[in-house]
Structure formats: C-alpha cells, structure tokens
PDB file of N, CA and C in Angstrom:
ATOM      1  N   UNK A   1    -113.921  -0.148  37.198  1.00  0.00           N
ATOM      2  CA  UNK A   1    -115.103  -0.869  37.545  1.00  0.00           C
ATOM      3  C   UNK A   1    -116.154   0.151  37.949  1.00  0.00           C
ATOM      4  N   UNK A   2    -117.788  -0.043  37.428  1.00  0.00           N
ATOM      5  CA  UNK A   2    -118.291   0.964  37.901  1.00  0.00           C
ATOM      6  C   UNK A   2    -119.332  -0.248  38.362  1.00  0.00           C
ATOM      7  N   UNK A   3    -120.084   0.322  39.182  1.00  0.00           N
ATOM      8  CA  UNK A   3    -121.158   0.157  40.191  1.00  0.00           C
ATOM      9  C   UNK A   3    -122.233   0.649  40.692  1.00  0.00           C
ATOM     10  N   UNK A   4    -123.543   0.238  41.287  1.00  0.00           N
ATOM     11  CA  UNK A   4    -124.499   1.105  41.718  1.00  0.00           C
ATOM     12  C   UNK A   4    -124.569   1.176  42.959  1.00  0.00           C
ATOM     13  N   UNK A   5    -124.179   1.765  43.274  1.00  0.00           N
ATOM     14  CA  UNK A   5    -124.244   2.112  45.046  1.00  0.00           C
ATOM     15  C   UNK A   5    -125.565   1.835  45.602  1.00  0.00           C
ATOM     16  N   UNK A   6    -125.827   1.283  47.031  1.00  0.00           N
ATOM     17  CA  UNK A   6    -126.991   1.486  47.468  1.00  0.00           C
ATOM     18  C   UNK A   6    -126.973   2.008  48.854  1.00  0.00           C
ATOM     19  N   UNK A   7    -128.094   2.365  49.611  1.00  0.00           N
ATOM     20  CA  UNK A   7    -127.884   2.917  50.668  1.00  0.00           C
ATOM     21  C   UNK A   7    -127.932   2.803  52.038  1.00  0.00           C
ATOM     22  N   UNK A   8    -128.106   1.310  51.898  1.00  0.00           N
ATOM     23  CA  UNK A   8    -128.054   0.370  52.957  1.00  0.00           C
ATOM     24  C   UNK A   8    -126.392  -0.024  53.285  1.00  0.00           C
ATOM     25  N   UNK A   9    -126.966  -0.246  55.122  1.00  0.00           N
ATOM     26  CA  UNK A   9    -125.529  -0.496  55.650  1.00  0.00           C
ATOM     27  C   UNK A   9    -125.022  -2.002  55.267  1.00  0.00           C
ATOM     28  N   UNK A  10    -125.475  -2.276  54.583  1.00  0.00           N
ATOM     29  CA  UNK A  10    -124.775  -4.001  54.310  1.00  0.00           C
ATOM     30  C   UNK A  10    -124.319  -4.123  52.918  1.00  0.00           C
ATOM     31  N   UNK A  11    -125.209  -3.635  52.284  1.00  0.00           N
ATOM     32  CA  UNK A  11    -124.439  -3.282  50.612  1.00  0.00           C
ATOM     33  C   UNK A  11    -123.079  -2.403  50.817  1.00  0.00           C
ATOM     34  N   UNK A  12    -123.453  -1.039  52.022  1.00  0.00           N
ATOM     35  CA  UNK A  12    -121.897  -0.279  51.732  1.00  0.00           C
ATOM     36  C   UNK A  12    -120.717  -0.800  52.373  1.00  0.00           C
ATOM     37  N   UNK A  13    -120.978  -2.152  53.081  1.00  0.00           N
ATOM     38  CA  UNK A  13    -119.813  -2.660  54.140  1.00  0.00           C
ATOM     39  C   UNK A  13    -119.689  -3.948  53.238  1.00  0.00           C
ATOM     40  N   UNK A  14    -120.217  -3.718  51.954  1.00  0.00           N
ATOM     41  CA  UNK A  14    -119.748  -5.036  50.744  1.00  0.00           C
ATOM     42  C   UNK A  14    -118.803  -4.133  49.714  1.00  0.00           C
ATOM     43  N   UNK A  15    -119.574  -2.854  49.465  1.00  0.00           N
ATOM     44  CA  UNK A  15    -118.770  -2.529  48.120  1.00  0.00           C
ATOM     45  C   UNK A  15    -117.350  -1.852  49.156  1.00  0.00           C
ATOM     46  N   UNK A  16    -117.044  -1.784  50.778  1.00  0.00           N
ATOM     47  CA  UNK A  16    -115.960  -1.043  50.930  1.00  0.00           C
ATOM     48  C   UNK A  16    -115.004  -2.329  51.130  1.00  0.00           C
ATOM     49  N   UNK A  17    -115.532  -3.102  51.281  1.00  0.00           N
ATOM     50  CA  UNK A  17    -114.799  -4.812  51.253  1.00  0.00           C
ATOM     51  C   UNK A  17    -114.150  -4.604  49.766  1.00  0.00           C
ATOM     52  N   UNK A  18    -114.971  -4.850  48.634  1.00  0.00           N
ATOM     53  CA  UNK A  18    -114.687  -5.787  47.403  1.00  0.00           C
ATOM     54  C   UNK A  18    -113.897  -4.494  46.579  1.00  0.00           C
ATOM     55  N   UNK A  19    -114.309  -2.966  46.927  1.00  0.00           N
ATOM     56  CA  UNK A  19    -113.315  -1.903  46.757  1.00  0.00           C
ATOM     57  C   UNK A  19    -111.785  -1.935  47.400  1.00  0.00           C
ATOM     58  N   UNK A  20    -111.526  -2.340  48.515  1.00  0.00           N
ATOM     59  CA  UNK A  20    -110.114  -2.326  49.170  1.00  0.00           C
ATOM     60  C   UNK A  20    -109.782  -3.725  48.785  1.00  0.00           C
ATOM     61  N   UNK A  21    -110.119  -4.221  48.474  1.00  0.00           N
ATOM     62  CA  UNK A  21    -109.439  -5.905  47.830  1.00  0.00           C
ATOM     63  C   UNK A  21    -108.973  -5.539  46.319  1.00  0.00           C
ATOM     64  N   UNK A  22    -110.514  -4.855  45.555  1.00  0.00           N
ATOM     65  CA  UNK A  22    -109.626  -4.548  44.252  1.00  0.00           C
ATOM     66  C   UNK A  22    -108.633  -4.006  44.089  1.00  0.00           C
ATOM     67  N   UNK A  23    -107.970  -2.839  44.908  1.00  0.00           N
ATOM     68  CA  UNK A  23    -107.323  -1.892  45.289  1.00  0.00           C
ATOM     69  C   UNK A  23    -106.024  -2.332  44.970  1.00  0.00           C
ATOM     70  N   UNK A  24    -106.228  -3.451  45.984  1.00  0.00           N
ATOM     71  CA  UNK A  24    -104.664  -4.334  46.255  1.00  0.00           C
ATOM     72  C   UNK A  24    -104.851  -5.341  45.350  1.00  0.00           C
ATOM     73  N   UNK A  25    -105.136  -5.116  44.103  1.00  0.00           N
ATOM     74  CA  UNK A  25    -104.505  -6.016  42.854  1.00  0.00           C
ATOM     75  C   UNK A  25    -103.717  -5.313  41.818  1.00  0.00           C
ATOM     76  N   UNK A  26    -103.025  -6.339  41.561  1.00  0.00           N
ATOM     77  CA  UNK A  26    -101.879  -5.737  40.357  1.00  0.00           C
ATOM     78  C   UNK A  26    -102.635  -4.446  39.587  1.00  0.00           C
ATOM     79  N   UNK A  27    -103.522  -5.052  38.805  1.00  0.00           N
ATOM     80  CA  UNK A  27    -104.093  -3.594  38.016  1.00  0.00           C
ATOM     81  C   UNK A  27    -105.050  -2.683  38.291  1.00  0.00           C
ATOM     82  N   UNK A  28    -105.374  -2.639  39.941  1.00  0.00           N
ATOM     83  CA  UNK A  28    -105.526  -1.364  40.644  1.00  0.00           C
ATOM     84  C   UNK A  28    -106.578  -0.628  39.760  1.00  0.00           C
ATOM     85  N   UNK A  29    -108.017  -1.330  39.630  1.00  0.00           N
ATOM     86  CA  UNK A  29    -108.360  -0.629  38.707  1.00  0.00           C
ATOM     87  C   UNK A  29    -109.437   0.391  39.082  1.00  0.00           C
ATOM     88  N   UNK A  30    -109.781   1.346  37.892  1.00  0.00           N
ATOM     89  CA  UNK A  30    -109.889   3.019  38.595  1.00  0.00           C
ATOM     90  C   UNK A  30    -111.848   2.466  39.396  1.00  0.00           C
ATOM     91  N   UNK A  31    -112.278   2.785  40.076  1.00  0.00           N
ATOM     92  CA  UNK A  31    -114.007   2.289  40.603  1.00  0.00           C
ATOM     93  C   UNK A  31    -114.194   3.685  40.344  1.00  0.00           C
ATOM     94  N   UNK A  32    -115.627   3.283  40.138  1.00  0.00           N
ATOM     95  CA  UNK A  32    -116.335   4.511  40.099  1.00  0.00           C
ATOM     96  C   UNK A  32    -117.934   4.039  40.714  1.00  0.00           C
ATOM     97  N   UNK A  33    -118.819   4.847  41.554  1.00  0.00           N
ATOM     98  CA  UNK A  33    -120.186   4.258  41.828  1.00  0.00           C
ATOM     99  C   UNK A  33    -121.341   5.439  41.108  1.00  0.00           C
ATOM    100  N   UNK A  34    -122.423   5.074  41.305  1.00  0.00           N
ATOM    101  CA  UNK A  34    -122.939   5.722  41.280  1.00  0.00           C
ATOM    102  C   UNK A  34    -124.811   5.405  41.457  1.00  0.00           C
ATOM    103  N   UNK A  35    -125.493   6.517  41.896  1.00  0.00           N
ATOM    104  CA  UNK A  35    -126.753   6.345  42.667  1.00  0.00           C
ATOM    105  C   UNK A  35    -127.641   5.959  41.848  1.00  0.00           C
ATOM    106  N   UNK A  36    -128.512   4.837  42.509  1.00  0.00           N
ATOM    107  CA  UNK A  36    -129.692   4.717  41.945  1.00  0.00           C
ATOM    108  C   UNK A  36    -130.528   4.055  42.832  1.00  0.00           C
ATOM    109  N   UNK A  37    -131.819   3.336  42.802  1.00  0.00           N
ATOM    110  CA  UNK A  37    -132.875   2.585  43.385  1.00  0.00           C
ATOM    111  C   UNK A  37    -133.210   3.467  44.803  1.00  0.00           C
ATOM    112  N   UNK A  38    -133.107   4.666  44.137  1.00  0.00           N
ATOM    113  CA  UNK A  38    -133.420   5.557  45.351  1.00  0.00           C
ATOM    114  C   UNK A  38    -134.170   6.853  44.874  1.00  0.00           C
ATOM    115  N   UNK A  39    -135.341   6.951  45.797  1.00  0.00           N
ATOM    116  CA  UNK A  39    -136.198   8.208  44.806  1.00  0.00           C
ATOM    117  C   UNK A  39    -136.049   9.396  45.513  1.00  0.00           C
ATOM    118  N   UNK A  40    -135.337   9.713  46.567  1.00  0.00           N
ATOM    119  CA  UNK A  40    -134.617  11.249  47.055  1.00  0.00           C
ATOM    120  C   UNK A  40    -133.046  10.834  47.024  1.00  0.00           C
ATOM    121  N   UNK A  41    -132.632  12.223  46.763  1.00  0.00           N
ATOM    122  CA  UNK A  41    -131.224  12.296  46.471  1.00  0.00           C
ATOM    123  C   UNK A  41    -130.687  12.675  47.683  1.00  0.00           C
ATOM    124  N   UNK A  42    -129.615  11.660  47.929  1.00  0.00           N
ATOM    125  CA  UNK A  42    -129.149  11.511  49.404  1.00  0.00           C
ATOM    126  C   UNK A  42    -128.880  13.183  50.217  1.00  0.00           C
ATOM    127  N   UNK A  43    -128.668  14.340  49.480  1.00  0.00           N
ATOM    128  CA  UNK A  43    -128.950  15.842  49.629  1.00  0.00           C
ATOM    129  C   UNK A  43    -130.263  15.824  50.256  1.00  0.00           C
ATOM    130  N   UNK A  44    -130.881  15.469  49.715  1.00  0.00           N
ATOM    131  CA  UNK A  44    -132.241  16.098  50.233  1.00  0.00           C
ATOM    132  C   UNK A  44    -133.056  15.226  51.531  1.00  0.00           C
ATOM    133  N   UNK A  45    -132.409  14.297  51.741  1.00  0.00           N
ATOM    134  CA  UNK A  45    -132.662  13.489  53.032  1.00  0.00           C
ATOM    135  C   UNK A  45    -132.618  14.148  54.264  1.00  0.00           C
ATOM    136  N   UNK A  46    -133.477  14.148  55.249  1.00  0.00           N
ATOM    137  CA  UNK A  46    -133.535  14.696  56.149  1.00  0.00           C
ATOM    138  C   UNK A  46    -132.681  14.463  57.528  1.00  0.00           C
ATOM    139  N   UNK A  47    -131.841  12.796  57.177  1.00  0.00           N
ATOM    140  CA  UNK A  47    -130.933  12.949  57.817  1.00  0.00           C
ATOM    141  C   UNK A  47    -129.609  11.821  57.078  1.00  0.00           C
ATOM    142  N   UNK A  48    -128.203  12.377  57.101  1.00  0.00           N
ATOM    143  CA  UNK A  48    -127.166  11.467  56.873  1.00  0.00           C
ATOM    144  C   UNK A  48    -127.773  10.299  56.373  1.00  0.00           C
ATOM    145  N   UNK A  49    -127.162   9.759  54.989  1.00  0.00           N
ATOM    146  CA  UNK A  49    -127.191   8.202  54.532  1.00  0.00           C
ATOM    147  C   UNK A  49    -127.115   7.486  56.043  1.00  0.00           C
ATOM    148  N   UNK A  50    -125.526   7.698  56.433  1.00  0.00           N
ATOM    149  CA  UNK A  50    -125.454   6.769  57.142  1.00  0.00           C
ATOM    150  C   UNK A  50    -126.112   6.561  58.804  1.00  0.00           C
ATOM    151  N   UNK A  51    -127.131   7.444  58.880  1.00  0.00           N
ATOM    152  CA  UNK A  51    -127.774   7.282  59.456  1.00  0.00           C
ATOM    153  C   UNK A  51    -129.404   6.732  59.658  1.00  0.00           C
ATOM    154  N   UNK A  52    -129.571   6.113  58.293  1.00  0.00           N
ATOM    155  CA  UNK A  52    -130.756   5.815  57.695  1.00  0.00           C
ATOM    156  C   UNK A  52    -130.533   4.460  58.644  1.00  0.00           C
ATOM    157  N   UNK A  53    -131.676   4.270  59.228  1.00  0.00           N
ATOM    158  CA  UNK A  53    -131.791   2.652  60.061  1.00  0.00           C
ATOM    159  C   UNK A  53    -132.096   1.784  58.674  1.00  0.00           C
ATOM    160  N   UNK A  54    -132.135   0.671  59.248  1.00  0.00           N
ATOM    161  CA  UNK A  54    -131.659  -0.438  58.506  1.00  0.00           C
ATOM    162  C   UNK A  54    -133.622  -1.290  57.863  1.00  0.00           C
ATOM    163  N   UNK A  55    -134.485  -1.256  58.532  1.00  0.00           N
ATOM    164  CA  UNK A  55    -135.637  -0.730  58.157  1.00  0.00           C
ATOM    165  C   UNK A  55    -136.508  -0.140  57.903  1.00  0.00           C
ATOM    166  N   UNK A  56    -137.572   0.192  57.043  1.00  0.00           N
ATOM    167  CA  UNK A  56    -138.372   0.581  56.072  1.00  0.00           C
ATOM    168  C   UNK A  56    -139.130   1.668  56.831  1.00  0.00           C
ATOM    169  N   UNK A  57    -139.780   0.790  57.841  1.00  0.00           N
ATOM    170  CA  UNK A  57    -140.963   2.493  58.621  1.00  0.00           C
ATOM    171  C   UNK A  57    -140.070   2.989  59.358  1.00  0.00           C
ATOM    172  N   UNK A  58    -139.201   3.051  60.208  1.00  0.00           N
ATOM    173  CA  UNK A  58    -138.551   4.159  60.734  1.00  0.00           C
ATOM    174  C   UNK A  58    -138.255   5.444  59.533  1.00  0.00           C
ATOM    175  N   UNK A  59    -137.538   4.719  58.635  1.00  0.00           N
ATOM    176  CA  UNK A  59    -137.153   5.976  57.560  1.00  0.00           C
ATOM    177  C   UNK A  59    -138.283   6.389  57.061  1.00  0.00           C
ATOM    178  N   UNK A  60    -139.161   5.847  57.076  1.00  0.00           N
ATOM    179  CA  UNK A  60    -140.454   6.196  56.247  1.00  0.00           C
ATOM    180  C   UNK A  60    -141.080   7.394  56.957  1.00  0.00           C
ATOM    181  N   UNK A  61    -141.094   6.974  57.930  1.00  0.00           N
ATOM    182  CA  UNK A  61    -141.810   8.377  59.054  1.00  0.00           C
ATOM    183  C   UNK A  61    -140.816   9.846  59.171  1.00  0.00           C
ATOM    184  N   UNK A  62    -139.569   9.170  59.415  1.00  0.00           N
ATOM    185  CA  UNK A  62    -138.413  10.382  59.342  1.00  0.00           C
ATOM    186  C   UNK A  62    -138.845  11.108  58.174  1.00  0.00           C
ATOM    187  N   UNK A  63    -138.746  10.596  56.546  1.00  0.00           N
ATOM    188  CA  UNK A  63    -139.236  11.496  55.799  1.00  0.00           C
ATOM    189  C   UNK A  63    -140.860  12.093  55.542  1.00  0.00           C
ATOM    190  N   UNK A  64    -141.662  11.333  55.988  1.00  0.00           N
ATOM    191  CA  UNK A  64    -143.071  12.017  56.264  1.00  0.00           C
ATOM    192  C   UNK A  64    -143.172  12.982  57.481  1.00  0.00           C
ATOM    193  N   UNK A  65    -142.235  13.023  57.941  1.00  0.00           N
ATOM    194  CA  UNK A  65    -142.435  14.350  59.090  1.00  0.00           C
ATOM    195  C   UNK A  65    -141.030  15.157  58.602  1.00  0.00           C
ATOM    196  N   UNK A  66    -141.262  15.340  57.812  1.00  0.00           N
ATOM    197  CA  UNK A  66    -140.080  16.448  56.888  1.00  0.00           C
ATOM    198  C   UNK A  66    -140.117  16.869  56.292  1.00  0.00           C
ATOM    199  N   UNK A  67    -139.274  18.350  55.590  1.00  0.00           N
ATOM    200  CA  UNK A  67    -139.934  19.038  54.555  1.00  0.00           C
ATOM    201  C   UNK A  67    -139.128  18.488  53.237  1.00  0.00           C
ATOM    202  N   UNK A  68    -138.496  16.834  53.506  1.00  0.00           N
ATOM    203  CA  UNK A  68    -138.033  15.938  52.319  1.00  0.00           C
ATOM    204  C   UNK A  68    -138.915  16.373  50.936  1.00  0.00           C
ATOM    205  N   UNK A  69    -138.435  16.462  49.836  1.00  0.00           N
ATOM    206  CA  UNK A  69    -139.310  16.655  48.548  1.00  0.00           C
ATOM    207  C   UNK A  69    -138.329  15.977  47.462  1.00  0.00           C
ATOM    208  N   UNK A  70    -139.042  15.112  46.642  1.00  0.00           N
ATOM    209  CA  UNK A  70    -138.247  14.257  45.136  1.00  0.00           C
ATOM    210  C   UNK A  70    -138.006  15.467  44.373  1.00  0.00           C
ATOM    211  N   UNK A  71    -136.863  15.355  43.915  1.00  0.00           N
ATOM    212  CA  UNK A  71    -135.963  16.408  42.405  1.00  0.00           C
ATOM    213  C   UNK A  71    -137.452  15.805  41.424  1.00  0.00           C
ATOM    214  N   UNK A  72    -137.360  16.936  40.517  1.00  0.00           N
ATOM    215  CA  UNK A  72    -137.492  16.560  39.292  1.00  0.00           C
ATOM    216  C   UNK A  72    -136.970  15.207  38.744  1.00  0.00           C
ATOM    217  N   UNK A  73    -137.986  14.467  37.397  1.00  0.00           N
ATOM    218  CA  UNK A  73    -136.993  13.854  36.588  1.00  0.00           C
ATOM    219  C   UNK A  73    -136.255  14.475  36.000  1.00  0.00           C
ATOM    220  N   UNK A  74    -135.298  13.478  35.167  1.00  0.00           N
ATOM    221  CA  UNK A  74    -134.711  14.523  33.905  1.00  0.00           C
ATOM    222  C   UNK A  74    -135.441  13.412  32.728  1.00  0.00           C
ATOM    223  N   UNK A  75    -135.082  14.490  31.834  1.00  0.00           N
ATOM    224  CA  UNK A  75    -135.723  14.174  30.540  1.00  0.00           C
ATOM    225  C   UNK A  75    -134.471  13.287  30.243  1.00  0.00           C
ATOM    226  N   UNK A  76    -135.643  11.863  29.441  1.00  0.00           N
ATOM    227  CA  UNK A  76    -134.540  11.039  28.850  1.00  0.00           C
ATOM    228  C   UNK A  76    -133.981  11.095  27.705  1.00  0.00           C
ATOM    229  N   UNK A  77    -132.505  10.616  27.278  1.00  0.00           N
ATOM    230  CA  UNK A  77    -132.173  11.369  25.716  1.00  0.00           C
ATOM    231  C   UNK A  77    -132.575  10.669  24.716  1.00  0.00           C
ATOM    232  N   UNK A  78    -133.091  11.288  23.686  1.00  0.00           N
ATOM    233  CA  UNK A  78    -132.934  11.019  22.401  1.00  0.00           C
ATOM    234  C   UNK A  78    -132.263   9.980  21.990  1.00  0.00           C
ATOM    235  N   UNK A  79    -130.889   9.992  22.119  1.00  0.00           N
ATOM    236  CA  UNK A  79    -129.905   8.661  21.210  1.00  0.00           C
ATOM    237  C   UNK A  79    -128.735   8.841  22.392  1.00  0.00           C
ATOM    238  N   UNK A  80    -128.187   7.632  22.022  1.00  0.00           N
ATOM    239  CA  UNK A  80    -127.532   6.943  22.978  1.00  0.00           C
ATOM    240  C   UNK A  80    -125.807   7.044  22.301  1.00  0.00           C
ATOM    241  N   UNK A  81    -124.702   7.715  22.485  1.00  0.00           N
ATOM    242  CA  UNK A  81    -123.532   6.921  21.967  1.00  0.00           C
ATOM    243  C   UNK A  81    -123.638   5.363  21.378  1.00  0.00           C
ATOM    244  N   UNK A  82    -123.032   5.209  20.095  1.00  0.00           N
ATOM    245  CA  UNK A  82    -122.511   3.958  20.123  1.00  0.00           C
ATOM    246  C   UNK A  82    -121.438   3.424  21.052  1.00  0.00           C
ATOM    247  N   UNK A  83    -121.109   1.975  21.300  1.00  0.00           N
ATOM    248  CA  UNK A  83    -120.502   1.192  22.369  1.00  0.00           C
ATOM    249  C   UNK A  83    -119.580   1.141  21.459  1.00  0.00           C
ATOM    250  N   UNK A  84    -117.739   1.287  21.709  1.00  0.00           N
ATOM    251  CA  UNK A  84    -116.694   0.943  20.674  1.00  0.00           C
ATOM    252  C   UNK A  84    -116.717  -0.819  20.702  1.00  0.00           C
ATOM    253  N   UNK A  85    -116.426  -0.859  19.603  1.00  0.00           N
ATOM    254  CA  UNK A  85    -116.129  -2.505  19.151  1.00  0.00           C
ATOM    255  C   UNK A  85    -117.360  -3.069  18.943  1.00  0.00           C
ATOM    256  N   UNK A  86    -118.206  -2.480  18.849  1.00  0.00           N
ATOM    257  CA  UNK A  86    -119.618  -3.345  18.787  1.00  0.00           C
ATOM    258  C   UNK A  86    -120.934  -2.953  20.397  1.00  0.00           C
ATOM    259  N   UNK A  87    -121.959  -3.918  20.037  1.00  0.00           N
ATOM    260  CA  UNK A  87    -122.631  -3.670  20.964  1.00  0.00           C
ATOM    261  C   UNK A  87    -122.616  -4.461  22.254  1.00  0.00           C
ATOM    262  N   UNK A  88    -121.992  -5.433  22.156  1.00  0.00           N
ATOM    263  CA  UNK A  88    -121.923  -6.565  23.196  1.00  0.00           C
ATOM    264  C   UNK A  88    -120.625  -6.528  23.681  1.00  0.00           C
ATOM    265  N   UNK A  89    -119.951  -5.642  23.387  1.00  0.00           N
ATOM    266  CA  UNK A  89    -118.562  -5.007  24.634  1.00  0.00           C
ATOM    267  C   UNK A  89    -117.421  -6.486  23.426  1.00  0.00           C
ATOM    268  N   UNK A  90    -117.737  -7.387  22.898  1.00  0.00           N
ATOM    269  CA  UNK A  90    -116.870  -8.413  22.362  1.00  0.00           C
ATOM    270  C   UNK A  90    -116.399  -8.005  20.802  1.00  0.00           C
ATOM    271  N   UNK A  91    -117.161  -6.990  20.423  1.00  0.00           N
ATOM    272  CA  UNK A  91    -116.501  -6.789  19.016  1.00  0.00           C
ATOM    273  C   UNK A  91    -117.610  -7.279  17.765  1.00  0.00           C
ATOM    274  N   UNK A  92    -118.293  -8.202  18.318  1.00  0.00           N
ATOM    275  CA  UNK A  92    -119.040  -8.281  17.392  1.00  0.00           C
ATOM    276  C   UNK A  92    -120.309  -7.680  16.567  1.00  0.00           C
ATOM    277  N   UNK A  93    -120.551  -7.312  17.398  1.00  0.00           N
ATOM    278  CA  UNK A  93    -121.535  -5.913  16.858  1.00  0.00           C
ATOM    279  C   UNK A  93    -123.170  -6.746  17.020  1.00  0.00           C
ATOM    280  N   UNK A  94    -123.421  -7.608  17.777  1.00  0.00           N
ATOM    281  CA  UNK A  94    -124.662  -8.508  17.878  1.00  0.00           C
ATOM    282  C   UNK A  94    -124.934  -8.216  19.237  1.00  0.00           C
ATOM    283  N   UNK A  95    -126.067  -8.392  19.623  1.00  0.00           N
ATOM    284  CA  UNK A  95    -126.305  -8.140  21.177  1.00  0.00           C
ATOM    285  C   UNK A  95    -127.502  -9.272  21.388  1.00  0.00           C
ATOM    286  N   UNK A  96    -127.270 -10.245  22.676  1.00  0.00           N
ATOM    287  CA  UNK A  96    -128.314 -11.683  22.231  1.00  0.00           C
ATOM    288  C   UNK A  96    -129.029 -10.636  23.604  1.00  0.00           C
ATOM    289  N   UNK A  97    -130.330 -11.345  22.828  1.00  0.00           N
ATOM    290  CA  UNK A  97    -131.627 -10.797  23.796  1.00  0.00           C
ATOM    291  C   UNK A  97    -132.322 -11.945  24.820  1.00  0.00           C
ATOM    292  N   UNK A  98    -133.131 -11.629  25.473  1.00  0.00           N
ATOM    293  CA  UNK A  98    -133.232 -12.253  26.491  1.00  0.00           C
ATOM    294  C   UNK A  98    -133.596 -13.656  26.325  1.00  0.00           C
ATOM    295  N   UNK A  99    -133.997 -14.084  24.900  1.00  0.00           N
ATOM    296  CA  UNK A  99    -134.781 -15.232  24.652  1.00  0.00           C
ATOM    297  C   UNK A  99    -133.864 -16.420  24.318  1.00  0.00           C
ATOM    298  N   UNK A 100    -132.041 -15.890  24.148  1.00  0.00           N
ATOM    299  CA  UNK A 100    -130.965 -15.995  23.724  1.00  0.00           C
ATOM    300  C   UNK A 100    -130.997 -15.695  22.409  1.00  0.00           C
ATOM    301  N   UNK A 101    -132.111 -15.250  21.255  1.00  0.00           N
ATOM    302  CA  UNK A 101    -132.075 -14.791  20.096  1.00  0.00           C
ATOM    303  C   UNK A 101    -130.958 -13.990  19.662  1.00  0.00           C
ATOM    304  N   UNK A 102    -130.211 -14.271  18.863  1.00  0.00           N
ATOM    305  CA  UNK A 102    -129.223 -13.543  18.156  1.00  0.00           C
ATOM    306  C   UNK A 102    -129.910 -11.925  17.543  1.00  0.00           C
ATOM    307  N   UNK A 103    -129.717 -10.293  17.883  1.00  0.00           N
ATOM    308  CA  UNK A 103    -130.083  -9.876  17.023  1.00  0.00           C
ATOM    309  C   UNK A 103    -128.765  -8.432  16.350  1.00  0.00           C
ATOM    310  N   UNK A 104    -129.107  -8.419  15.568  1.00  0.00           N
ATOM    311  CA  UNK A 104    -128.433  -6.876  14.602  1.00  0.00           C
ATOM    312  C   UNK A 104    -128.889  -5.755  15.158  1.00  0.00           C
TER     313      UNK A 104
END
C-alpha cells in the first residue's frame, strides 16, 4: 500500500492507526509513504515535523524568522512507464475520464 504522508499531527495519528491494523492482517502488506503537499522538505525545516504546531501562523513565523529556503524543482519527465495489464490497473487498457467518457 502506498500513501501520501502529511505533516500534521492528526493525519500521522491516522496513517499510524490504519498502518498497525494493516500490519495485523493475514497478508501483511508491504506500506510505503511518501511526501507531498508540502513546499519545504521536512530537512530543511527549522524545527522537527513533529514539532510543527497544529496551526498555520505559528509555523508561518517560525519559518519567516529562519534561514528556511525551498529545494529546487525537479524537472518533470518526458514519458512515463507503461502501467502492466493496461492503464486502469484492470487489464483493460481504457482509462474513463472524468466526464465518465470511455477513452484509448
């Protein structure tokens, strides 16, 4: 199972819930997370994730009185792997778009 982590204390006291429940099922399956909806990389924060308060201007000021700075983007790629079995994870090789339109 993969996931997007976030960096709030209520999202991480959900995914360490619904992680130790998956855990303890028969097929134990492998998690993986990973970062996003966040524009400094928890490295470059001026203090511990888990010390980020739980609203907006406190952290906001912590990083305006810091020598906090955003990474670079990265450049986005070119082409993408194909998905095995198709594009819609079912085999069929169709992927319906938002309008429910069927497309190729």
């Amino acid at each position: 199972m993969s996931f997007q982590a976030a960096p709030t204390p209520e999202e991480r006291a959900v995914e360490r819930t619904v992680t130790a429940r998956l855990k303890r099922t028969e097929t134990n399956p492998d998690i993986e997370s990973f970062r996003g909806h966040t524009l400094y990389h928890p490295d470059d924060l001026p203090v511990p994730v888990a010390r980020i308060e739980d609203t907006f201007t406190p952290f906001r000021r912590t990083v305006e009185n810091s020598d906090a700075t955003v990474r670079p983007t990265v450049e986005a790629p070119s082409t993408l792997p194909l998905i095995p079995g198709g594009g819609d994870g079912g085999g069929s090789g169709r992927v319906r778009s938002r309008r429910g339109a069927r497309s190729r």
